[in-house]
Short mmCIF file of C-alpha atoms and ligand atoms in Angstrom, two decimals:
data_model
loop_
_atom_site.label_atom_id
_atom_site.label_comp_id
_atom_site.label_asym_id
_atom_site.label_seq_id
_atom_site.Cartn_x
_atom_site.Cartn_y
_atom_site.Cartn_z
CA MET K 1 22.73 8.73 12.29
CA THR K 2 21.19 10.21 9.17
CA ARG K 3 18.49 12.82 8.78
CA LEU K 4 16.48 12.37 5.61
CA LEU K 5 13.88 14.28 3.71
CA GLY K 6 11.38 11.83 2.14
CA ILE K 7 9.18 12.82 -0.79
CA GLU K 8 6.17 10.96 -2.20
CA THR K 9 4.16 12.11 -5.24
CA SER K 10 3.35 8.87 -7.08
CA CYS K 11 -0.43 9.21 -7.10
CA ASP K 12 -2.82 11.64 -5.45
CA GLU K 13 -1.07 12.38 -2.15
CA THR K 14 1.62 15.04 -1.92
CA SER K 15 3.75 14.13 1.07
CA ALA K 16 7.05 15.11 2.69
CA ALA K 17 8.63 13.74 5.85
CA VAL K 18 11.74 14.19 7.96
CA LEU K 19 13.09 10.97 9.46
CA GLU K 20 16.27 10.45 11.44
CA GLY K 21 18.16 7.48 12.81
CA ALA K 22 20.05 4.41 11.74
CA GLY K 23 18.79 0.97 10.71
CA ASP K 24 15.49 0.11 12.37
CA ALA K 25 16.09 2.66 15.16
CA VAL K 26 14.47 5.68 13.55
CA THR K 27 12.36 8.61 14.65
CA LEU K 28 9.77 10.29 12.48
CA CYS K 29 10.39 13.99 13.19
CA ALA K 30 7.65 15.37 10.95
CA GLN K 31 5.29 14.33 8.22
CA VAL K 32 2.83 16.25 6.05
CA ILE K 33 0.33 14.47 3.78
CA LEU K 34 -1.89 16.51 1.51
CA SER K 35 -4.62 14.47 -0.21
CA GLN K 36 -5.80 15.92 -3.49
CA ASP K 37 -9.58 16.19 -3.51
CA VAL K 38 -9.89 17.38 -7.12
CA HIS K 39 -10.30 13.74 -8.24
CA ARG K 40 -13.47 13.15 -6.24
CA VAL K 41 -15.73 14.72 -8.83
CA PHE K 42 -14.32 12.41 -11.49
CA GLY K 43 -14.66 9.23 -9.44
CA GLY K 44 -10.96 8.37 -9.86
CA VAL K 45 -7.50 9.91 -10.18
CA VAL K 46 -7.00 12.11 -13.28
CA PRO K 47 -3.23 11.91 -13.99
CA GLU K 48 -2.78 15.40 -15.47
CA LEU K 49 -4.65 17.01 -12.58
CA ALA K 50 -2.56 15.00 -10.12
CA SER K 51 0.69 16.32 -11.66
CA ARG K 52 -0.54 19.90 -11.55
CA ALA K 53 -1.71 19.60 -7.96
CA HIS K 54 1.70 18.17 -6.91
CA LEU K 55 3.41 21.12 -8.62
CA THR K 56 1.42 23.62 -6.58
CA ALA K 57 1.55 21.71 -3.32
CA LEU K 58 5.01 20.21 -3.08
CA VAL K 59 7.07 23.27 -2.10
CA PRO K 60 4.77 24.33 0.77
CA VAL K 61 4.38 20.69 1.89
CA VAL K 62 8.18 20.29 2.12
CA GLU K 63 8.54 23.68 3.85
CA ARG K 64 5.90 22.69 6.40
CA ALA K 65 7.59 19.34 7.10
CA LEU K 66 11.00 21.03 7.53
CA ALA K 67 9.49 23.66 9.82
CA ASP K 68 7.69 21.01 11.93
CA ALA K 69 10.92 19.01 12.28
CA ARG K 70 12.88 22.00 13.47
CA THR K 71 14.18 21.50 16.98
CA ASP K 72 16.94 24.11 17.15
CA GLY K 73 17.88 26.15 14.16
CA ALA K 74 17.45 24.90 10.60
CA PRO K 75 17.13 21.12 10.37
CA GLU K 76 20.17 19.66 8.76
CA ILE K 77 19.16 17.30 5.99
CA ASP K 78 21.79 14.70 5.14
CA ALA K 79 20.02 13.02 2.24
CA VAL K 80 16.87 12.97 0.14
CA ALA K 81 14.74 9.89 -0.65
CA VAL K 82 12.12 10.22 -3.35
CA THR K 83 9.63 7.79 -4.91
CA ASN K 84 10.66 7.29 -8.54
CA ALA K 85 8.56 4.19 -9.44
CA PRO K 86 5.95 2.88 -9.89
CA GLY K 87 3.10 5.36 -10.30
CA LEU K 88 1.77 8.07 -12.57
CA VAL K 89 4.85 9.16 -14.44
CA GLY K 90 3.96 12.87 -14.56
CA ALA K 91 3.17 12.86 -10.85
CA LEU K 92 6.39 10.99 -10.01
CA LEU K 93 8.44 13.45 -12.06
CA VAL K 94 7.34 16.36 -9.91
CA GLY K 95 8.79 14.68 -6.82
CA VAL K 96 11.88 13.38 -8.60
CA CYS K 97 12.78 16.79 -10.10
CA PHE K 98 12.20 18.54 -6.79
CA GLY K 99 14.17 15.92 -4.86
CA LYS K 100 17.15 16.13 -7.20
CA ALA K 101 17.16 19.95 -7.16
CA PHE K 102 16.91 20.06 -3.36
CA ALA K 103 19.76 17.53 -2.99
CA TYR K 104 21.93 19.34 -5.55
CA ALA K 105 21.37 22.72 -3.91
CA ARG K 106 22.32 21.37 -0.48
CA GLY K 107 25.12 19.16 -1.72
CA VAL K 108 23.59 16.00 -0.23
CA PRO K 109 22.90 12.59 -1.84
CA VAL K 110 19.55 11.57 -3.30
CA VAL K 111 18.16 8.04 -3.68
CA GLY K 112 15.18 6.82 -5.68
CA VAL K 113 12.73 4.58 -3.81
CA HIS K 114 10.31 1.97 -5.18
CA HIS K 115 6.87 2.91 -3.85
CA MET K 116 5.95 -0.67 -2.88
CA GLU K 117 9.18 -1.14 -0.99
CA GLY K 118 8.15 1.97 0.92
CA HIS K 119 4.85 0.28 1.86
CA LEU K 120 6.88 -2.73 3.04
CA PHE K 121 8.80 -0.57 5.52
CA ALA K 122 5.86 1.59 6.67
CA THR K 123 4.54 -0.64 9.46
CA SER K 124 7.98 -0.93 11.11
CA LEU K 125 7.88 2.82 11.79
CA GLU K 126 5.27 2.26 14.50
CA HIS K 127 5.64 -1.43 15.34
CA PRO K 128 9.20 -2.40 16.31
CA GLY K 129 8.26 -6.08 15.80
CA ALA K 130 7.33 -5.57 12.13
CA VAL K 131 10.85 -6.37 10.92
CA PRO K 132 12.11 -9.34 8.86
CA PRO K 133 11.69 -12.19 8.54
CA PHE K 134 7.96 -11.89 7.84
CA THR K 135 5.18 -12.55 5.36
CA ALA K 136 4.01 -9.33 3.70
CA LEU K 137 0.67 -8.56 2.13
CA LEU K 138 0.70 -5.22 0.32
CA VAL K 139 -2.76 -4.12 -0.75
CA SER K 140 -3.12 -0.72 -2.33
CA GLY K 141 -5.05 0.99 -5.10
CA GLY K 142 -2.58 -0.09 -7.77
CA HIS K 143 -0.98 -3.26 -6.41
CA THR K 144 -1.64 -6.49 -4.55
CA LEU K 145 1.55 -8.31 -3.64
CA LEU K 146 2.28 -11.27 -1.42
CA LEU K 147 5.97 -11.49 -0.48
CA ASP K 148 8.16 -13.52 1.78
CA VAL K 149 10.61 -11.06 3.34
CA GLU K 150 13.76 -12.88 4.48
CA ALA K 151 15.56 -9.64 5.29
CA TRP K 152 15.26 -6.01 4.24
CA GLY K 153 16.29 -6.04 0.58
CA ARG K 154 15.63 -9.79 0.12
CA TYR K 155 12.11 -10.42 -1.12
CA ARG K 156 10.61 -13.60 -2.50
CA HIS K 157 7.68 -12.91 -4.79
CA LEU K 158 4.90 -15.38 -3.94
CA GLY K 159 1.76 -14.01 -5.50
CA ALA K 160 0.01 -11.01 -6.98
CA THR K 161 -3.29 -10.07 -8.49
CA ARG K 162 -3.98 -11.31 -11.98
CA ASP K 163 -6.23 -8.33 -12.75
CA ASP K 164 -7.56 -5.67 -10.37
CA ALA K 165 -5.64 -4.64 -7.27
CA ALA K 166 -7.55 -5.05 -4.00
CA GLY K 167 -8.03 -1.27 -3.58
CA GLU K 168 -9.05 -0.94 -7.21
CA ALA K 169 -11.71 -3.62 -6.62
CA PHE K 170 -13.02 -1.61 -3.64
CA ASP K 171 -13.06 1.55 -5.77
CA LYS K 172 -14.81 -0.06 -8.75
CA VAL K 173 -17.42 -1.88 -6.65
CA ALA K 174 -18.02 1.36 -4.75
CA LYS K 175 -18.66 3.13 -8.02
CA LEU K 176 -21.18 0.57 -9.22
CA LEU K 177 -22.96 0.66 -5.85
CA GLY K 178 -23.05 4.46 -5.93
CA PHE K 179 -20.48 5.20 -3.20
CA PRO K 180 -17.95 8.03 -3.58
CA TYR K 181 -14.22 7.70 -4.45
CA PRO K 182 -12.09 6.36 -2.83
CA GLY K 183 -14.38 3.41 -2.30
CA GLY K 184 -12.66 1.52 0.53
CA PRO K 185 -13.90 3.57 3.51
CA PRO K 186 -17.61 3.85 2.45
CA ILE K 187 -17.74 0.13 1.57
CA GLU K 188 -16.23 -0.79 4.92
CA ARG K 189 -18.80 1.38 6.74
CA ALA K 190 -21.74 0.00 4.72
CA ALA K 191 -20.51 -3.60 5.07
CA ALA K 192 -20.58 -3.28 8.85
CA GLU K 193 -24.36 -2.80 8.56
CA GLY K 194 -24.82 -5.52 5.94
CA ASP K 195 -26.12 -9.06 6.38
CA PRO K 196 -23.28 -11.53 5.67
CA ALA K 197 -25.71 -14.27 4.64
CA ARG K 198 -27.64 -12.27 2.03
CA TYR K 199 -25.03 -12.40 -0.77
CA ARG K 200 -22.38 -15.07 -0.56
CA PHE K 201 -20.04 -14.58 -3.49
CA THR K 202 -17.54 -17.25 -4.52
CA ARG K 203 -14.15 -16.73 -2.87
CA PRO K 204 -11.84 -15.94 -5.81
CA MET K 205 -8.91 -18.25 -6.55
CA LEU K 206 -9.59 -20.52 -3.57
CA HIS K 207 -9.87 -24.25 -4.06
CA ALA K 208 -9.50 -26.79 -1.30
CA ASN K 209 -6.99 -28.98 -3.12
CA GLN K 210 -4.54 -26.28 -4.29
CA ARG K 211 -0.89 -27.11 -3.69
CA PRO K 212 2.11 -24.77 -3.34
CA GLU K 213 3.39 -25.71 -6.78
CA ASP K 214 0.06 -24.79 -8.44
CA PRO K 215 0.31 -21.44 -10.25
CA GLY K 216 -2.79 -20.15 -8.50
CA PHE K 217 -1.77 -21.12 -4.96
CA TYR K 218 -0.82 -17.57 -3.91
CA ASP K 219 -2.27 -15.40 -6.70
CA VAL K 220 -5.52 -13.51 -6.35
CA SER K 221 -8.03 -12.12 -8.85
CA PHE K 222 -10.91 -9.75 -8.24
CA SER K 223 -12.46 -9.01 -11.62
CA GLY K 224 -14.80 -12.03 -11.47
CA LEU K 225 -15.97 -10.98 -8.01
CA LYS K 226 -16.57 -7.46 -9.29
CA THR K 227 -18.74 -8.83 -12.12
CA ALA K 228 -20.63 -11.04 -9.67
CA VAL K 229 -21.41 -7.96 -7.54
CA LEU K 230 -22.48 -6.05 -10.67
CA LEU K 231 -24.89 -8.80 -11.72
CA ALA K 232 -26.29 -9.16 -8.22
CA ALA K 233 -26.77 -5.38 -8.04
CA ARG K 234 -28.70 -5.45 -11.32
CA ASP K 235 -30.96 -8.21 -10.03
CA ALA K 236 -31.36 -6.62 -6.63
CA GLY K 237 -34.19 -4.32 -7.64
CA ASP K 238 -34.07 -1.71 -4.91
CA LEU K 239 -30.33 -0.98 -4.88
CA GLU K 240 -30.71 1.50 -2.05
CA ARG K 241 -32.08 -1.26 0.19
CA GLU K 242 -29.50 -3.85 -0.91
CA ARG K 243 -26.34 -1.71 -0.97
CA ALA K 244 -25.04 -2.54 2.48
CA HIS K 245 -25.69 -6.27 1.98
CA LEU K 246 -23.89 -6.24 -1.38
CA ALA K 247 -20.98 -4.34 0.15
CA ARG K 248 -20.79 -6.95 2.92
CA GLY K 249 -20.90 -9.88 0.48
CA PHE K 250 -18.15 -8.31 -1.63
CA GLN K 251 -15.91 -7.39 1.30
CA ASP K 252 -16.28 -10.82 2.93
CA ALA K 253 -15.28 -12.63 -0.28
CA LEU K 254 -12.28 -10.36 -0.92
CA ILE K 255 -11.09 -10.63 2.68
CA ALA K 256 -11.49 -14.43 2.75
CA THR K 257 -9.21 -14.75 -0.27
CA LEU K 258 -6.55 -12.34 1.00
CA VAL K 259 -6.52 -13.96 4.44
CA GLU K 260 -6.25 -17.51 3.14
CA LYS K 261 -3.44 -16.68 0.69
CA THR K 262 -1.50 -14.88 3.42
CA TYR K 263 -2.07 -17.79 5.81
CA ARG K 264 -0.69 -20.20 3.20
CA ALA K 265 2.39 -17.99 2.66
CA ALA K 266 3.16 -17.77 6.39
CA ARG K 267 2.58 -21.50 6.90
CA GLU K 268 4.70 -22.63 3.93
CA HIS K 269 7.62 -20.38 4.94
CA GLY K 270 7.34 -20.92 8.69
CA ARG K 271 6.85 -17.22 9.44
CA THR K 272 5.43 -16.06 12.77
CA ARG K 273 5.05 -12.43 11.73
CA VAL K 274 2.73 -11.02 9.11
CA VAL K 275 3.00 -7.40 8.01
CA LEU K 276 0.20 -5.62 6.18
CA GLY K 277 0.67 -2.48 4.12
CA GLY K 278 -1.08 -0.24 1.60
CA GLY K 279 -4.36 1.65 1.79
CA VAL K 280 -6.56 -1.45 2.06
CA ALA K 281 -4.70 -2.34 5.29
CA CYS K 282 -6.84 0.46 6.85
CA ASN K 283 -9.76 -1.97 6.63
CA ARG K 284 -10.50 -3.09 10.20
CA ALA K 285 -12.47 -6.16 9.07
CA LEU K 286 -9.47 -7.35 7.02
CA VAL K 287 -7.08 -6.88 9.94
CA ALA K 288 -9.45 -8.64 12.38
CA ALA K 289 -9.99 -11.60 10.02
CA MET K 290 -6.24 -11.83 9.39
CA ARG K 291 -5.49 -11.89 13.14
CA GLU K 292 -8.10 -14.55 13.76
CA ARG K 293 -6.85 -16.86 11.00
CA LEU K 294 -3.12 -16.36 11.62
CA ALA K 295 -3.59 -17.10 15.33
CA ALA K 296 -3.81 -20.76 14.23
CA LEU K 297 -0.09 -20.48 13.35
CA GLY K 298 0.71 -18.50 16.47
CA ALA K 299 1.63 -15.60 14.16
CA THR K 300 1.42 -11.91 15.04
CA VAL K 301 -0.22 -9.62 12.50
CA TYR K 302 1.11 -6.06 12.27
CA ALA K 303 -1.05 -3.44 10.58
CA PRO K 304 -0.11 0.21 10.13
CA SER K 305 -2.27 3.09 11.29
CA ALA K 306 -4.11 4.96 8.53
CA ARG K 307 -1.47 7.67 8.02
CA LEU K 308 1.23 5.03 7.39
CA ALA K 309 -1.01 2.60 5.48
CA THR K 310 -2.00 5.05 2.76
CA ASP K 311 0.60 6.86 0.69
CA ASN K 312 3.08 8.82 2.79
CA ALA K 313 6.64 10.12 2.64
CA ALA K 314 7.77 8.63 5.97
CA MET K 315 7.84 5.14 4.48
CA ILE K 316 9.81 6.46 1.49
CA ALA K 317 12.37 8.05 3.81
CA ARG K 318 12.67 4.77 5.76
CA ALA K 319 13.21 2.64 2.65
CA GLY K 320 15.61 5.30 1.33
CA LEU K 321 17.62 5.12 4.55
CA PHE K 322 18.04 1.37 4.04
CA HIS K 323 19.46 1.90 0.55
CA LEU K 324 21.66 4.83 1.61
CA GLU K 325 23.14 2.72 4.40
CA ARG K 326 24.00 0.12 1.78
CA GLY K 327 25.81 2.77 -0.23
CA ALA K 328 23.17 3.58 -2.84
CA ARG K 329 23.37 7.04 -4.44
CA ALA K 330 21.38 8.18 -7.45
CA SER K 331 22.95 10.38 -10.06
CA LEU K 332 21.25 13.57 -11.19
CA ASP K 333 19.75 11.79 -14.19
CA LEU K 334 17.49 9.78 -11.83
CA ASN K 335 14.28 9.20 -13.78
CA ALA K 336 10.67 8.25 -13.03
CA PHE K 337 9.07 5.00 -14.23
CA ALA K 338 5.40 4.06 -14.44
CA SER K 339 6.21 0.46 -13.61
CA ALA K 340 9.24 -1.36 -12.24
CA PRO K 341 9.76 -4.57 -10.26
CA ILE K 342 10.37 -4.14 -6.54
CA PRO K 343 14.17 -4.20 -5.98
CA GLY K 344 15.71 -7.05 -4.04
CA LEU K 345 13.66 -9.85 -5.56
CA ILE K 346 15.21 -13.27 -5.08
CA THR K 347 15.13 -14.80 -8.52
CA GLU K 348 16.31 -18.38 -8.15
O1 KG4 B 401 -1.81 2.78 -0.70
P1 KG4 B 401 -2.83 3.75 -1.19
O2 KG4 B 401 -3.07 5.00 -0.38
O3 KG4 B 401 -2.50 4.26 -2.64
C1 KG4 B 401 -1.93 3.49 -3.63
O4 KG4 B 401 -0.67 3.32 -3.61
O5 KG4 B 401 -2.72 3.00 -4.46
O6 KG4 B 401 -4.19 2.93 -1.35
C2 KG4 B 401 -5.38 3.53 -1.78
C3 KG4 B 401 -6.46 2.47 -1.83
C4 KG4 B 401 -7.75 2.94 -2.47
O7 KG4 B 401 -8.12 2.01 -3.47
C5 KG4 B 401 -8.75 2.93 -1.32
O8 KG4 B 401 -10.09 2.64 -1.71
C6 KG4 B 401 -8.19 1.86 -0.41
O9 KG4 B 401 -6.79 2.03 -0.49
N1 KG4 B 401 -8.67 1.99 0.96
C7 KG4 B 401 -9.42 1.06 1.59
C8 KG4 B 401 -9.74 1.58 2.87
N2 KG4 B 401 -9.14 2.79 2.99
C9 KG4 B 401 -8.48 3.03 1.81
N3 KG4 B 401 -9.88 -0.14 1.16
C10 KG4 B 401 -10.64 -0.84 2.02
N4 KG4 B 401 -11.00 -0.41 3.24
C11 KG4 B 401 -10.57 0.78 3.72
N5 KG4 B 401 -10.93 1.20 4.93
ZN1 ZN B 402 0.67 3.26 -2.25
#
């Protein structure tokens, strides 16, 4: 049994968590997530401000998590897991430097964790069934990834976005419709009031006769949809009156594509479990549509609750535990990288 401190600072959430256990039998003892609100006035994350906010917040966030995890006496921490890629490099460095210093001071090992692998593990923290083999759809602000997960650490890359990530599409469409940042939640709320028949945008990258060997079979793309919404908004006249309908048309098209691509992935690989992750997995309409479509395969869809869908340190600790158990140890020159492929990709 290992007790880990997880640290996540790749974007605009400063988070620390204490997780203990072995393999998939883990307990989340404490988690603190501090969302930086300084970016709201700019309508998007400002990297330099994110780094500075992590610097101020990280020590108290870790102290709070350690204090919350305390059962009797000081919590023993056996290892540290910290996100070191991908993300904003200045923001990542704050977590990486802190994690290494903490580990060095306590004489415990540290491991670097790939942020998207963290998202892959997140759902299993609250759904014991969300373990391999499964089809994974990771939809966040920076990434959209469709993977076949044979086992933890063995991932087959099936598809990705060719331009905007799903969350980025929500954020950009929100901006052009006049909703605040981050755009996912206000679009979802507005879409619930919108008329689905008013704007029916083309479903991106979906053609009836696509075959698994076609390059576009699993990939997605949202920039054309974003432009279609922009043009429709310009023609709409009274944007105030049309906003909810436009939000609905956009969300329906994006969801239809994500659901169909995930359905194809599960069908082609004979998976009966589908795991969603990333901030966009908070979207109830996406989860409902996914469940409805995947029921045709008799597949169960697992979606994380909001605190594990958006960026958090618990998922980093869980992915870090997996690597520690396999013997991984980072040296004290562990660095941060803005981009890096998810580890464990099957290449043949
Ligand atoms: O995973 P995450 O917290 O951060 C990244 O790693 O990027 O994802 C943030 C993204 C944002 O783009 C946000 O608009 C989106 O998740 N999001 C949503 C919803 N809640 C958050 N998108 C759609 N519907 C939601 N309810
Ligand atoms: Zn994320």
